[in-house]
């Protein structure tokens, strides 16, 4: 159009809900554009689909300016032109760019999530009662626990439990699982010693055509017991979780 302005396409990328992950390598800066919250989910294994993490399947020198990293630069700095390999390295080792307010909010949320997992997994061994989330948060503060946003909440909850036990901040122990183990009688007799070595306490034992145990176990032993029963009975036995033992039987309604 005469006298009109000629439209020049912008190379800038305008994205919403974006979180930039940045990695410096070989003296250069590389960036990828991701969805907020998805980076942490990918790093902790919650999210498996990388397409749900990336806003654009591309490596940039500068996301906001739309400066794409050239293949020869990727080859020079990463030793490969394979875009997927480079993106995975940036996602794994890069620094997520967030504002101080966002980072503080993220840390607060994760701190409470970790405390919630600890509350669900543990009891006060003296009272056989669960702690409240607020009580766990207070104990975490006393041991100066530092949240790592690149690790899963359950993994960090186990770290918190260990630290609280080592320092004696509060009396705390993993809640016991009450399970029923059922298998053919011939297997029950043969495996009794192996099972006894893995459980914390035997509550009931019954045998006829089937051998049945009701017992308390440490949650960390559950997998070993299920694998033992499954393998040794060739699938004829089973382990059923009845409850988490958080109270004495006298206190149960």
PDB file of C-alpha atoms in Angstrom:
ATOM      1  CA  UNK A   1       0.000   0.000   0.000  1.00  0.00           C
ATOM      2  CA  UNK A   2       1.393   3.399  -1.031  1.00  0.00           C
ATOM      3  CA  UNK A   3       2.700   5.357   1.885  1.00  0.00           C
ATOM      4  CA  UNK A   4       2.016   2.433   4.191  1.00  0.00           C
ATOM      5  CA  UNK A   5       4.507   0.683   6.389  1.00  0.00           C
ATOM      6  CA  UNK A   6       6.055  -2.531   5.175  1.00  0.00           C
ATOM      7  CA  UNK A   7       5.413  -5.358   7.653  1.00  0.00           C
ATOM      8  CA  UNK A   8       8.614  -6.852   9.015  1.00  0.00           C
ATOM      9  CA  UNK A   9       8.146 -10.179  10.783  1.00  0.00           C
ATOM     10  CA  UNK A  10       9.565 -10.138  14.288  1.00  0.00           C
ATOM     11  CA  UNK A  11      12.099 -12.756  15.294  1.00  0.00           C
ATOM     12  CA  UNK A  12      11.166 -12.321  18.932  1.00  0.00           C
ATOM     13  CA  UNK A  13       9.212 -15.133  20.516  1.00  0.00           C
ATOM     14  CA  UNK A  14       6.270 -14.132  22.649  1.00  0.00           C
ATOM     15  CA  UNK A  15       5.373 -16.968  24.961  1.00  0.00           C
ATOM     16  CA  UNK A  16       3.091 -17.157  27.958  1.00  0.00           C
ATOM     17  CA  UNK A  17       3.519 -19.299  31.061  1.00  0.00           C
ATOM     18  CA  UNK A  18       7.158 -19.755  30.034  1.00  0.00           C
ATOM     19  CA  UNK A  19      10.056 -20.926  32.146  1.00  0.00           C
ATOM     20  CA  UNK A  20      13.520 -20.632  30.605  1.00  0.00           C
ATOM     21  CA  UNK A  21      16.188 -23.203  31.447  1.00  0.00           C
ATOM     22  CA  UNK A  22      19.691 -21.910  30.806  1.00  0.00           C
ATOM     23  CA  UNK A  23      23.034 -23.708  30.573  1.00  0.00           C
ATOM     24  CA  UNK A  24      26.462 -22.209  29.961  1.00  0.00           C
ATOM     25  CA  UNK A  25      28.775 -24.542  28.070  1.00  0.00           C
ATOM     26  CA  UNK A  26      31.902 -23.939  26.019  1.00  0.00           C
ATOM     27  CA  UNK A  27      31.803 -20.271  26.924  1.00  0.00           C
ATOM     28  CA  UNK A  28      28.338 -19.822  25.391  1.00  0.00           C
ATOM     29  CA  UNK A  29      24.826 -19.564  26.764  1.00  0.00           C
ATOM     30  CA  UNK A  30      22.097 -21.972  25.644  1.00  0.00           C
ATOM     31  CA  UNK A  31      18.407 -21.796  26.510  1.00  0.00           C
ATOM     32  CA  UNK A  32      15.216 -23.799  26.065  1.00  0.00           C
ATOM     33  CA  UNK A  33      11.630 -22.618  26.598  1.00  0.00           C
ATOM     34  CA  UNK A  34       9.584 -24.797  28.942  1.00  0.00           C
ATOM     35  CA  UNK A  35       6.233 -24.693  30.690  1.00  0.00           C
ATOM     36  CA  UNK A  36       6.292 -23.560  34.296  1.00  0.00           C
ATOM     37  CA  UNK A  37       6.189 -26.370  36.873  1.00  0.00           C
ATOM     38  CA  UNK A  38       6.953 -28.977  34.184  1.00  0.00           C
ATOM     39  CA  UNK A  39      10.730 -28.707  34.581  1.00  0.00           C
ATOM     40  CA  UNK A  40      10.610 -29.859  38.195  1.00  0.00           C
ATOM     41  CA  UNK A  41       8.120 -32.598  37.314  1.00  0.00           C
ATOM     42  CA  UNK A  42      10.437 -33.861  34.567  1.00  0.00           C
ATOM     43  CA  UNK A  43      13.506 -33.772  36.814  1.00  0.00           C
ATOM     44  CA  UNK A  44      11.757 -35.703  39.566  1.00  0.00           C
ATOM     45  CA  UNK A  45      10.313 -38.277  37.174  1.00  0.00           C
ATOM     46  CA  UNK A  46       6.675 -37.223  37.503  1.00  0.00           C
ATOM     47  CA  UNK A  47       6.521 -36.136  33.863  1.00  0.00           C
ATOM     48  CA  UNK A  48       7.963 -38.559  31.285  1.00  0.00           C
ATOM     49  CA  UNK A  49       6.841 -36.900  28.038  1.00  0.00           C
ATOM     50  CA  UNK A  50       9.344 -34.220  27.069  1.00  0.00           C
ATOM     51  CA  UNK A  51       6.829 -32.685  24.650  1.00  0.00           C
ATOM     52  CA  UNK A  52       4.720 -31.800  27.703  1.00  0.00           C
ATOM     53  CA  UNK A  53       7.728 -29.951  29.140  1.00  0.00           C
ATOM     54  CA  UNK A  54       8.933 -27.966  26.104  1.00  0.00           C
ATOM     55  CA  UNK A  55       7.020 -25.041  24.643  1.00  0.00           C
ATOM     56  CA  UNK A  56       9.146 -25.268  21.493  1.00  0.00           C
ATOM     57  CA  UNK A  57      11.393 -28.178  20.521  1.00  0.00           C
ATOM     58  CA  UNK A  58      14.404 -25.940  19.865  1.00  0.00           C
ATOM     59  CA  UNK A  59      17.675 -24.815  21.433  1.00  0.00           C
ATOM     60  CA  UNK A  60      18.304 -21.079  21.561  1.00  0.00           C
ATOM     61  CA  UNK A  61      21.158 -18.750  22.339  1.00  0.00           C
ATOM     62  CA  UNK A  62      18.481 -16.329  23.552  1.00  0.00           C
ATOM     63  CA  UNK A  63      14.831 -17.393  23.788  1.00  0.00           C
ATOM     64  CA  UNK A  64      13.289 -13.932  24.107  1.00  0.00           C
ATOM     65  CA  UNK A  65      15.120 -12.658  21.021  1.00  0.00           C
ATOM     66  CA  UNK A  66      14.458 -15.835  19.049  1.00  0.00           C
ATOM     67  CA  UNK A  67      18.169 -16.477  18.437  1.00  0.00           C
ATOM     68  CA  UNK A  68      18.394 -20.153  17.499  1.00  0.00           C
ATOM     69  CA  UNK A  69      21.591 -22.075  18.268  1.00  0.00           C
ATOM     70  CA  UNK A  70      23.210 -23.216  15.021  1.00  0.00           C
ATOM     71  CA  UNK A  71      24.219 -26.834  14.455  1.00  0.00           C
ATOM     72  CA  UNK A  72      27.938 -26.050  14.271  1.00  0.00           C
ATOM     73  CA  UNK A  73      27.761 -24.262  17.621  1.00  0.00           C
ATOM     74  CA  UNK A  74      25.970 -27.234  19.213  1.00  0.00           C
ATOM     75  CA  UNK A  75      28.607 -29.562  17.767  1.00  0.00           C
ATOM     76  CA  UNK A  76      31.411 -27.371  19.095  1.00  0.00           C
ATOM     77  CA  UNK A  77      30.017 -27.056  22.623  1.00  0.00           C
ATOM     78  CA  UNK A  78      28.094 -30.315  23.160  1.00  0.00           C
ATOM     79  CA  UNK A  79      29.985 -32.611  20.793  1.00  0.00           C
ATOM     80  CA  UNK A  80      26.775 -33.417  18.926  1.00  0.00           C
ATOM     81  CA  UNK A  81      24.189 -31.830  16.662  1.00  0.00           C
ATOM     82  CA  UNK A  82      21.476 -34.123  18.007  1.00  0.00           C
ATOM     83  CA  UNK A  83      18.836 -31.693  19.247  1.00  0.00           C
ATOM     84  CA  UNK A  84      17.219 -34.203  21.621  1.00  0.00           C
ATOM     85  CA  UNK A  85      20.518 -35.014  23.356  1.00  0.00           C
ATOM     86  CA  UNK A  86      21.323 -31.328  23.787  1.00  0.00           C
ATOM     87  CA  UNK A  87      17.850 -30.541  25.129  1.00  0.00           C
ATOM     88  CA  UNK A  88      18.079 -33.400  27.637  1.00  0.00           C
ATOM     89  CA  UNK A  89      21.453 -32.127  28.865  1.00  0.00           C
ATOM     90  CA  UNK A  90      20.123 -28.593  29.288  1.00  0.00           C
ATOM     91  CA  UNK A  91      17.047 -29.892  31.102  1.00  0.00           C
ATOM     92  CA  UNK A  92      19.173 -32.038  33.400  1.00  0.00           C
ATOM     93  CA  UNK A  93      21.987 -29.628  34.207  1.00  0.00           C
ATOM     94  CA  UNK A  94      20.615 -26.183  33.328  1.00  0.00           C
ATOM     95  CA  UNK A  95      19.427 -23.512  35.744  1.00  0.00           C
ATOM     96  CA  UNK A  96      15.748 -22.673  35.689  1.00  0.00           C
ATOM     97  CA  UNK A  97      15.216 -18.932  35.424  1.00  0.00           C
ATOM     98  CA  UNK A  98      12.512 -17.810  37.837  1.00  0.00           C
ATOM     99  CA  UNK A  99      11.854 -14.589  39.712  1.00  0.00           C
ATOM    100  CA  UNK A 100      12.688 -14.342  43.413  1.00  0.00           C
ATOM    101  CA  UNK A 101       8.968 -14.287  44.206  1.00  0.00           C
ATOM    102  CA  UNK A 102       8.309 -17.418  42.125  1.00  0.00           C
ATOM    103  CA  UNK A 103      11.311 -19.234  43.623  1.00  0.00           C
ATOM    104  CA  UNK A 104      10.218 -18.372  47.157  1.00  0.00           C
ATOM    105  CA  UNK A 105       6.679 -19.570  46.424  1.00  0.00           C
ATOM    106  CA  UNK A 106       8.019 -22.788  44.862  1.00  0.00           C
ATOM    107  CA  UNK A 107      10.272 -23.502  47.853  1.00  0.00           C
ATOM    108  CA  UNK A 108       7.452 -22.838  50.336  1.00  0.00           C
ATOM    109  CA  UNK A 109       5.107 -25.199  48.505  1.00  0.00           C
ATOM    110  CA  UNK A 110       7.709 -27.950  48.266  1.00  0.00           C
ATOM    111  CA  UNK A 111       8.675 -27.513  51.936  1.00  0.00           C
ATOM    112  CA  UNK A 112       5.057 -28.131  52.927  1.00  0.00           C
ATOM    113  CA  UNK A 113       4.711 -31.038  50.478  1.00  0.00           C
ATOM    114  CA  UNK A 114       7.759 -32.718  52.032  1.00  0.00           C
ATOM    115  CA  UNK A 115       6.361 -32.159  55.536  1.00  0.00           C
ATOM    116  CA  UNK A 116       3.045 -33.694  54.420  1.00  0.00           C
ATOM    117  CA  UNK A 117       4.792 -36.829  53.128  1.00  0.00           C
ATOM    118  CA  UNK A 118       6.743 -37.152  56.400  1.00  0.00           C
ATOM    119  CA  UNK A 119       3.493 -36.807  58.343  1.00  0.00           C
ATOM    120  CA  UNK A 120       1.850 -39.553  56.264  1.00  0.00           C
ATOM    121  CA  UNK A 121       4.811 -41.921  56.593  1.00  0.00           C
ATOM    122  CA  UNK A 122       5.641 -41.530  60.278  1.00  0.00           C
ATOM    123  CA  UNK A 123       4.408 -41.632  63.845  1.00  0.00           C
ATOM    124  CA  UNK A 124       5.597 -40.631  67.293  1.00  0.00           C
ATOM    125  CA  UNK A 125       6.762 -44.054  68.572  1.00  0.00           C
ATOM    126  CA  UNK A 126       5.966 -43.053  72.166  1.00  0.00           C
ATOM    127  CA  UNK A 127       2.332 -42.104  71.576  1.00  0.00           C
ATOM    128  CA  UNK A 128       1.748 -44.121  68.367  1.00  0.00           C
ATOM    129  CA  UNK A 129       0.101 -40.996  66.957  1.00  0.00           C
ATOM    130  CA  UNK A 130       0.859 -39.085  63.763  1.00  0.00           C
ATOM    131  CA  UNK A 131       2.329 -35.615  63.929  1.00  0.00           C
ATOM    132  CA  UNK A 132       0.549 -32.699  62.289  1.00  0.00           C
ATOM    133  CA  UNK A 133       2.076 -31.104  59.190  1.00  0.00           C
ATOM    134  CA  UNK A 134       2.756 -27.940  61.204  1.00  0.00           C
ATOM    135  CA  UNK A 135       4.714 -29.903  63.812  1.00  0.00           C
ATOM    136  CA  UNK A 136       6.815 -31.553  61.099  1.00  0.00           C
ATOM    137  CA  UNK A 137       7.463 -28.184  59.438  1.00  0.00           C
ATOM    138  CA  UNK A 138       8.655 -26.776  62.773  1.00  0.00           C
ATOM    139  CA  UNK A 139      11.028 -29.721  63.238  1.00  0.00           C
ATOM    140  CA  UNK A 140      12.343 -29.305  59.682  1.00  0.00           C
ATOM    141  CA  UNK A 141      13.035 -25.640  60.417  1.00  0.00           C
ATOM    142  CA  UNK A 142      14.909 -26.571  63.594  1.00  0.00           C
ATOM    143  CA  UNK A 143      17.285 -28.840  61.654  1.00  0.00           C
ATOM    144  CA  UNK A 144      17.619 -26.119  58.971  1.00  0.00           C
ATOM    145  CA  UNK A 145      16.444 -28.428  56.201  1.00  0.00           C
ATOM    146  CA  UNK A 146      17.123 -26.947  52.775  1.00  0.00           C
ATOM    147  CA  UNK A 147      14.715 -27.875  49.968  1.00  0.00           C
ATOM    148  CA  UNK A 148      16.148 -29.031  46.634  1.00  0.00           C
ATOM    149  CA  UNK A 149      13.660 -28.364  43.829  1.00  0.00           C
ATOM    150  CA  UNK A 150      15.477 -30.830  41.565  1.00  0.00           C
ATOM    151  CA  UNK A 151      14.698 -33.794  43.815  1.00  0.00           C
ATOM    152  CA  UNK A 152      11.400 -35.547  44.485  1.00  0.00           C
ATOM    153  CA  UNK A 153       9.376 -34.862  47.613  1.00  0.00           C
ATOM    154  CA  UNK A 154       9.387 -38.507  48.772  1.00  0.00           C
ATOM    155  CA  UNK A 155      13.159 -38.742  48.382  1.00  0.00           C
ATOM    156  CA  UNK A 156      13.597 -35.569  50.436  1.00  0.00           C
ATOM    157  CA  UNK A 157      11.038 -36.746  52.999  1.00  0.00           C
ATOM    158  CA  UNK A 158      13.243 -39.790  53.650  1.00  0.00           C
ATOM    159  CA  UNK A 159      16.196 -37.409  54.141  1.00  0.00           C
ATOM    160  CA  UNK A 160      14.149 -35.385  56.634  1.00  0.00           C
ATOM    161  CA  UNK A 161      13.188 -38.509  58.601  1.00  0.00           C
ATOM    162  CA  UNK A 162      16.834 -39.571  58.794  1.00  0.00           C
ATOM    163  CA  UNK A 163      17.968 -36.117  59.967  1.00  0.00           C
ATOM    164  CA  UNK A 164      15.233 -35.857  62.589  1.00  0.00           C
ATOM    165  CA  UNK A 165      16.146 -39.308  63.916  1.00  0.00           C
ATOM    166  CA  UNK A 166      19.889 -38.595  63.958  1.00  0.00           C
ATOM    167  CA  UNK A 167      19.512 -35.262  65.755  1.00  0.00           C
ATOM    168  CA  UNK A 168      16.704 -36.365  68.052  1.00  0.00           C
ATOM    169  CA  UNK A 169      14.708 -33.247  67.226  1.00  0.00           C
ATOM    170  CA  UNK A 170      11.447 -35.130  67.799  1.00  0.00           C
ATOM    171  CA  UNK A 171      10.790 -38.827  68.487  1.00  0.00           C
ATOM    172  CA  UNK A 172       9.896 -40.179  65.058  1.00  0.00           C
ATOM    173  CA  UNK A 173       9.665 -43.576  63.365  1.00  0.00           C
ATOM    174  CA  UNK A 174       8.257 -44.991  60.144  1.00  0.00           C
ATOM    175  CA  UNK A 175       4.678 -46.161  60.580  1.00  0.00           C
ATOM    176  CA  UNK A 176       4.414 -49.938  60.343  1.00  0.00           C
ATOM    177  CA  UNK A 177       2.320 -51.579  57.628  1.00  0.00           C
ATOM    178  CA  UNK A 178      -0.126 -54.284  58.646  1.00  0.00           C
ATOM    179  CA  UNK A 179      -0.196 -56.947  55.936  1.00  0.00           C
ATOM    180  CA  UNK A 180      -1.786 -60.327  55.312  1.00  0.00           C
ATOM    181  CA  UNK A 181       0.422 -62.930  53.639  1.00  0.00           C
ATOM    182  CA  UNK A 182      -1.384 -65.917  52.132  1.00  0.00           C
ATOM    183  CA  UNK A 183       0.164 -68.898  50.349  1.00  0.00           C
ATOM    184  CA  UNK A 184      -0.210 -72.690  49.924  1.00  0.00           C
ATOM    185  CA  UNK A 185       0.491 -74.602  53.142  1.00  0.00           C
ATOM    186  CA  UNK A 186       3.609 -76.325  51.800  1.00  0.00           C
ATOM    187  CA  UNK A 187       5.145 -72.970  50.894  1.00  0.00           C
ATOM    188  CA  UNK A 188       4.110 -71.378  54.172  1.00  0.00           C
ATOM    189  CA  UNK A 189       6.022 -73.922  56.234  1.00  0.00           C
ATOM    190  CA  UNK A 190       9.069 -73.702  54.000  1.00  0.00           C
ATOM    191  CA  UNK A 191       9.193 -69.891  53.920  1.00  0.00           C
ATOM    192  CA  UNK A 192       8.263 -69.148  57.532  1.00  0.00           C
ATOM    193  CA  UNK A 193      11.813 -68.414  58.668  1.00  0.00           C
ATOM    194  CA  UNK A 194      12.529 -66.182  55.663  1.00  0.00           C
ATOM    195  CA  UNK A 195       9.318 -64.242  56.267  1.00  0.00           C
ATOM    196  CA  UNK A 196       9.953 -63.960  60.009  1.00  0.00           C
ATOM    197  CA  UNK A 197      13.358 -62.400  59.271  1.00  0.00           C
ATOM    198  CA  UNK A 198      11.662 -59.648  57.240  1.00  0.00           C
ATOM    199  CA  UNK A 199       8.748 -58.698  59.500  1.00  0.00           C
ATOM    200  CA  UNK A 200       8.628 -56.595  62.674  1.00  0.00           C
ATOM    201  CA  UNK A 201       5.959 -58.552  64.544  1.00  0.00           C
ATOM    202  CA  UNK A 202       3.640 -61.483  63.953  1.00  0.00           C
ATOM    203  CA  UNK A 203       0.042 -60.707  64.992  1.00  0.00           C
ATOM    204  CA  UNK A 204      -1.773 -63.812  63.803  1.00  0.00           C
ATOM    205  CA  UNK A 205      -0.933 -67.106  62.154  1.00  0.00           C
ATOM    206  CA  UNK A 206      -3.346 -69.632  60.698  1.00  0.00           C
ATOM    207  CA  UNK A 207      -2.760 -72.684  58.557  1.00  0.00           C
ATOM    208  CA  UNK A 208      -4.863 -75.341  56.878  1.00  0.00           C
ATOM    209  CA  UNK A 209      -4.935 -75.716  53.138  1.00  0.00           C
ATOM    210  CA  UNK A 210      -3.513 -72.204  53.083  1.00  0.00           C
ATOM    211  CA  UNK A 211      -0.893 -70.641  55.301  1.00  0.00           C
ATOM    212  CA  UNK A 212      -1.890 -67.147  56.453  1.00  0.00           C
ATOM    213  CA  UNK A 213       0.087 -64.574  58.398  1.00  0.00           C
ATOM    214  CA  UNK A 214      -1.061 -61.188  59.652  1.00  0.00           C
ATOM    215  CA  UNK A 215       1.966 -59.157  60.621  1.00  0.00           C
ATOM    216  CA  UNK A 216       3.545 -55.730  60.949  1.00  0.00           C
ATOM    217  CA  UNK A 217       6.380 -54.783  58.625  1.00  0.00           C
ATOM    218  CA  UNK A 218       8.569 -51.794  57.962  1.00  0.00           C
ATOM    219  CA  UNK A 219       7.380 -50.180  54.694  1.00  0.00           C
ATOM    220  CA  UNK A 220      10.892 -50.567  53.345  1.00  0.00           C
ATOM    221  CA  UNK A 221      10.551 -54.363  53.599  1.00  0.00           C
ATOM    222  CA  UNK A 222       7.320 -54.556  51.597  1.00  0.00           C
ATOM    223  CA  UNK A 223       8.988 -55.005  48.218  1.00  0.00           C
ATOM    224  CA  UNK A 224      11.348 -57.713  49.501  1.00  0.00           C
ATOM    225  CA  UNK A 225       8.419 -59.639  50.990  1.00  0.00           C
ATOM    226  CA  UNK A 226       6.256 -59.409  47.867  1.00  0.00           C
ATOM    227  CA  UNK A 227       9.182 -60.519  45.691  1.00  0.00           C
ATOM    228  CA  UNK A 228       9.946 -63.443  48.028  1.00  0.00           C
ATOM    229  CA  UNK A 229       6.345 -64.630  48.126  1.00  0.00           C
ATOM    230  CA  UNK A 230       5.806 -64.167  44.406  1.00  0.00           C
ATOM    231  CA  UNK A 231       8.990 -65.941  43.377  1.00  0.00           C
ATOM    232  CA  UNK A 232       8.948 -68.822  45.858  1.00  0.00           C
ATOM    233  CA  UNK A 233       5.243 -69.634  45.381  1.00  0.00           C
ATOM    234  CA  UNK A 234       5.354 -69.042  41.608  1.00  0.00           C
ATOM    235  CA  UNK A 235       2.504 -66.593  41.880  1.00  0.00           C
ATOM    236  CA  UNK A 236       0.312 -68.735  44.102  1.00  0.00           C
ATOM    237  CA  UNK A 237       0.801 -66.488  47.153  1.00  0.00           C
ATOM    238  CA  UNK A 238      -0.124 -62.869  47.766  1.00  0.00           C
ATOM    239  CA  UNK A 239       0.645 -59.987  50.106  1.00  0.00           C
ATOM    240  CA  UNK A 240      -2.241 -57.658  50.937  1.00  0.00           C
ATOM    241  CA  UNK A 241      -1.804 -54.322  52.735  1.00  0.00           C
ATOM    242  CA  UNK A 242      -4.434 -54.034  55.474  1.00  0.00           C
ATOM    243  CA  UNK A 243      -3.483 -50.685  56.987  1.00  0.00           C
ATOM    244  CA  UNK A 244      -0.788 -48.373  58.254  1.00  0.00           C
ATOM    245  CA  UNK A 245      -0.396 -48.980  61.979  1.00  0.00           C
ATOM    246  CA  UNK A 246      -0.576 -45.455  63.440  1.00  0.00           C
ATOM    247  CA  UNK A 247      -2.296 -46.205  66.729  1.00  0.00           C
ATOM    248  CA  UNK A 248      -2.476 -48.887  69.368  1.00  0.00           C
ATOM    249  CA  UNK A 249      -5.402 -51.243  68.968  1.00  0.00           C
ATOM    250  CA  UNK A 250      -6.849 -49.922  72.263  1.00  0.00           C
ATOM    251  CA  UNK A 251      -7.148 -46.467  70.703  1.00  0.00           C
ATOM    252  CA  UNK A 252      -8.901 -47.628  67.547  1.00  0.00           C
ATOM    253  CA  UNK A 253     -12.621 -47.181  67.266  1.00  0.00           C
TER     254      UNK A 253
END
